[in-house]
């Protein structure tokens, strides 16, 4: 844990990710109590206004404050990502670890189910299912995303479990008559913590991206505000054509920042788990420093000789 928290990429990624979680947690209160507005409130005197003193990030063509929608939308987008991530990684752990550890016909059956879901065209199916559901809310979107996202995670976890179940400490526990579920929960799962964390962060970002994509294509409805609905409404109400960058650029930037933060944490986890990656960057810096010093020495020698 100490090595994890001292990694620079992990610290930056966690700081940005934590900031988004904080905004998602207190965002609605911040909008109503500090900004004194509402994401749905219409200002008829500032329709499509550019960023200024009264509206720091401008307004939409309907006169709604973009900053209020951006802060409020953080909760919807992050909630979809977290819920879909928990569902995807939870199902993947149940299927992948169970199949990998028990083996035999159970593993064959679970692998067959995993392969069936993995070969399904997930995004078109989500479009079809969500299209038949009227006023799809964030929870339904998150469940749909998590339902089609777990097979890839299950394959990773099954492969790692297959490797772990043959280790000496597992064989020793079997010899002393330890129960299967205790071996899985107490001995196997702690070794999968790093992989589970990495898969969960990737699933969260995938959930946020997919939700934005579905909203952009017009799937969903209701009064929920997310970063995806902001971009979708900007496109539908000609905000993009009219050059209202303050409407669609901030939610896009926030989605990109969230993806970058989780990627940095995953890079840090890879460096901690792989000594080659951990030392390769330092070696590259040392080689580059030595090369620059040698080049500077040759330049000085030529100048002195001339």
XYZ file of C-alpha atoms in Angstrom:
306
model
C 0.000 0.000 0.000
C 2.881 2.389 0.838
C 4.491 1.740 -2.541
C 1.099 2.277 -4.175
C 0.534 5.658 -2.534
C 4.074 6.917 -3.193
C 3.775 6.351 -6.943
C 3.431 9.744 -8.652
C 0.988 8.573 -11.331
C -1.217 6.898 -8.742
C -1.280 10.008 -6.549
C -2.236 12.296 -9.437
C -4.857 9.858 -10.696
C -6.384 9.340 -7.258
C -6.442 13.102 -6.616
C -8.369 13.793 -9.830
C -10.662 10.784 -9.351
C -11.312 11.799 -5.732
C -12.146 15.347 -6.847
C -14.798 13.991 -9.217
C -16.218 11.775 -6.479
C -16.431 14.795 -4.177
C -18.195 16.854 -6.854
C -20.592 13.971 -7.457
C -21.310 13.758 -3.735
C -21.889 17.440 -2.943
C -22.643 18.746 -6.443
C -26.417 19.296 -6.107
C -25.947 20.996 -2.730
C -23.178 23.162 -4.203
C -25.417 24.245 -7.074
C -28.436 25.081 -4.917
C -26.674 26.603 -1.884
C -23.546 28.231 -3.316
C -24.532 29.073 -6.888
C -28.159 29.650 -5.901
C -29.556 28.161 -9.067
C -30.926 24.954 -10.533
C -29.739 22.978 -13.565
C -33.259 23.152 -15.026
C -33.949 26.828 -14.238
C -34.427 28.967 -17.347
C -33.050 32.489 -17.604
C -35.093 34.100 -20.394
C -32.774 37.107 -20.397
C -29.700 35.014 -21.206
C -30.621 32.540 -23.933
C -27.460 31.047 -25.417
C -25.278 33.533 -23.521
C -21.500 33.186 -23.611
C -19.518 32.770 -20.358
C -19.734 35.895 -18.258
C -20.256 37.323 -14.811
C -23.787 36.062 -14.117
C -23.269 32.687 -15.792
C -19.615 31.646 -15.452
C -19.862 28.961 -18.137
C -22.645 30.576 -20.128
C -26.103 29.190 -20.825
C -27.744 26.798 -23.231
C -30.067 27.884 -26.020
C -32.900 27.375 -23.520
C -31.247 29.670 -20.970
C -30.105 26.956 -18.524
C -26.861 27.519 -16.622
C -24.104 25.299 -18.052
C -21.985 25.306 -14.863
C -24.963 24.104 -12.801
C -25.605 21.313 -15.303
C -21.910 20.391 -15.406
C -21.691 20.026 -11.617
C -25.028 18.245 -11.303
C -24.259 16.008 -14.257
C -21.108 14.764 -12.542
C -23.265 12.771 -10.096
C -25.250 11.093 -12.867
C -22.215 10.176 -14.974
C -20.071 8.991 -12.057
C -23.014 7.055 -10.579
C -23.535 5.222 -13.882
C -19.809 4.436 -14.056
C -19.586 3.212 -10.448
C -22.766 1.122 -10.587
C -21.873 -0.487 -13.907
C -18.316 -1.089 -12.626
C -19.513 -2.766 -9.431
C -21.946 -4.937 -11.375
C -19.418 -5.904 -14.058
C -16.570 -6.714 -11.663
C -18.895 -8.431 -9.167
C -20.352 -10.789 -11.778
C -16.899 -11.295 -13.312
C -15.403 -12.243 -9.932
C -18.257 -14.630 -9.184
C -18.047 -16.363 -12.563
C -14.313 -16.148 -13.295
C -12.933 -17.018 -9.857
C -15.505 -19.764 -9.245
C -14.870 -21.414 -12.584
C -11.106 -21.062 -12.380
C -10.850 -22.473 -8.856
C -13.384 -25.298 -9.009
C -12.559 -26.414 -12.550
C -14.178 -29.418 -14.206
C -17.715 -29.203 -15.570
C -18.481 -26.104 -13.528
C -15.617 -24.281 -15.226
C -16.701 -25.536 -18.652
C -20.286 -24.353 -18.088
C -19.248 -20.915 -16.778
C -16.702 -20.508 -19.580
C -19.387 -21.313 -22.142
C -21.706 -18.689 -20.628
C -18.846 -16.169 -20.604
C -18.017 -16.865 -24.240
C -21.666 -16.462 -25.254
C -21.881 -13.022 -23.615
C -18.438 -12.045 -24.939
C -19.443 -12.724 -28.528
C -22.679 -10.725 -28.311
C -22.577 -7.326 -30.062
C -22.986 -5.432 -26.806
C -23.406 -1.852 -27.999
C -26.053 -2.575 -30.687
C -27.942 -4.759 -28.179
C -27.832 -1.958 -25.596
C -29.229 0.408 -28.222
C -32.075 -1.996 -29.009
C -32.946 -2.745 -25.373
C -32.697 0.878 -24.263
C -34.699 1.966 -27.296
C -37.657 -0.164 -26.167
C -37.533 1.251 -22.641
C -39.221 4.617 -22.248
C -37.486 7.270 -20.135
C -34.412 5.184 -19.365
C -32.804 6.491 -16.170
C -29.164 6.309 -15.048
C -29.744 3.124 -13.037
C -31.195 1.235 -16.004
C -28.371 2.476 -18.233
C -25.790 1.333 -15.656
C -27.390 -2.122 -15.362
C -27.397 -2.509 -19.146
C -23.724 -1.512 -19.390
C -22.663 -3.799 -16.534
C -24.635 -6.719 -18.011
C -22.557 -6.658 -21.200
C -19.237 -5.596 -19.682
C -18.392 -8.456 -17.302
C -17.204 -11.216 -19.738
C -13.824 -9.616 -20.488
C -13.173 -9.107 -16.771
C -14.215 -12.712 -16.036
C -11.636 -14.056 -18.475
C -8.812 -12.135 -16.751
C -9.886 -13.342 -13.326
C -10.315 -16.943 -14.434
C -6.809 -16.995 -15.914
C -5.280 -15.581 -12.727
C -7.252 -17.999 -10.552
C -6.077 -20.945 -12.637
C -2.504 -19.815 -11.957
C -3.079 -19.359 -8.231
C -4.890 -22.630 -7.534
C -1.774 -24.602 -8.466
C 0.486 -22.742 -6.038
C 2.058 -24.513 -3.071
C 0.106 -22.622 -0.426
C -3.205 -23.669 -1.987
C -2.099 -27.294 -2.187
C -1.033 -27.152 1.453
C -4.440 -25.808 2.485
C -6.157 -28.597 0.555
C -4.047 -31.172 2.348
C -5.136 -29.884 5.761
C -8.805 -30.017 4.691
C -9.547 -26.307 4.272
C -12.925 -25.592 2.687
C -13.071 -24.322 -0.889
C -14.919 -21.111 -0.127
C -12.551 -20.175 2.662
C -9.580 -20.748 0.369
C -11.226 -18.553 -2.281
C -12.260 -15.738 0.053
C -9.269 -15.690 2.398
C -6.372 -16.915 0.253
C -7.199 -16.373 -3.441
C -9.122 -13.083 -3.429
C -6.407 -11.038 -1.634
C -3.992 -11.986 -4.443
C -6.485 -10.616 -6.981
C -6.907 -7.222 -5.309
C -4.650 -5.379 -7.759
C -6.345 -6.917 -10.797
C -9.802 -6.269 -9.356
C -8.899 -2.613 -8.738
C -7.571 -2.206 -12.270
C -10.603 -3.903 -13.808
C -12.983 -1.833 -11.695
C -11.405 1.481 -12.733
C -11.485 0.447 -16.365
C -15.118 -0.620 -16.015
C -16.021 2.734 -14.424
C -14.553 4.701 -17.317
C -16.139 2.363 -19.853
C -19.484 2.937 -18.147
C -19.101 6.725 -18.320
C -18.042 6.600 -21.985
C -20.844 4.204 -22.933
C -23.471 6.269 -21.122
C -22.297 9.382 -22.960
C -22.433 7.484 -26.247
C -25.949 6.192 -25.621
C -27.182 9.659 -24.610
C -25.531 11.195 -27.665
C -27.457 8.739 -29.860
C -30.700 9.816 -28.218
C -31.199 6.840 -25.873
C -32.816 7.702 -22.573
C -35.024 10.462 -21.359
C -36.477 11.997 -18.254
C -35.090 14.949 -16.328
C -31.763 13.394 -15.333
C -28.714 15.501 -16.136
C -25.433 13.822 -17.037
C -22.416 14.832 -19.065
C -23.788 12.629 -21.842
C -27.155 14.428 -21.911
C -25.356 17.796 -22.021
C -23.392 16.776 -25.115
C -26.506 15.218 -26.669
C -28.645 18.342 -26.124
C -25.831 20.553 -27.456
C -25.827 18.493 -30.626
C -29.631 18.253 -30.934
C -30.239 21.961 -30.294
C -27.523 23.079 -32.758
C -25.106 24.186 -30.054
C -22.246 22.554 -31.972
C -23.206 24.194 -35.276
C -23.570 27.618 -33.627
C -20.132 27.336 -32.025
C -21.358 27.273 -28.418
C -18.207 25.544 -27.165
C -18.986 26.342 -23.531
C -21.955 23.959 -23.789
C -20.342 20.786 -25.150
C -16.603 21.235 -24.457
C -16.663 21.184 -20.584
C -18.519 17.845 -20.270
C -16.270 16.335 -22.925
C -13.207 17.636 -21.080
C -14.440 16.230 -17.770
C -15.032 12.803 -19.331
C -11.512 12.887 -20.769
C -10.068 13.940 -17.392
C -11.856 11.090 -15.626
C -10.501 8.624 -18.176
C -6.988 10.044 -17.790
C -7.162 9.797 -13.992
C -8.141 6.131 -14.031
C -5.522 5.408 -16.684
C -2.827 6.977 -14.474
C -3.881 4.800 -11.527
C -3.785 1.719 -13.733
C -0.347 2.685 -15.070
C 0.859 3.012 -11.485
C -0.590 -0.400 -10.603
C 1.180 -1.919 -13.608
C 4.495 -0.382 -12.553
C 4.118 -1.658 -8.997
C 3.173 -5.150 -10.124
C 5.778 -5.358 -12.906
C 9.399 -4.640 -11.815
C 10.474 -4.305 -15.455
C 8.133 -1.333 -15.962
C 9.079 0.141 -12.585
C 12.771 0.262 -13.390
C 12.589 0.808 -17.145
C 11.553 4.468 -16.834
C 14.399 5.235 -14.452
C 16.869 3.460 -16.721
C 15.586 5.445 -19.696
C 16.079 8.702 -17.771
C 19.623 7.696 -16.808
C 20.464 6.790 -20.413
C 19.022 10.065 -21.702
C 20.963 12.057 -19.066
C 24.204 10.281 -19.928
C 23.609 10.855 -23.643
C 22.990 14.597 -23.130
C 26.108 14.914 -20.931
C 28.266 13.145 -23.529
C 26.888 15.357 -26.282
C 27.578 18.484 -24.214
C 31.160 17.327 -23.567
C 31.786 16.738 -27.286
C 30.448 20.207 -28.088
C 32.734 21.826 -25.507
C 35.722 19.878 -26.833
C 35.094 21.054 -30.395
C 34.730 24.669 -29.263
C 38.006 24.556 -27.312
C 39.845 22.944 -30.218
C 38.589 25.599 -32.656
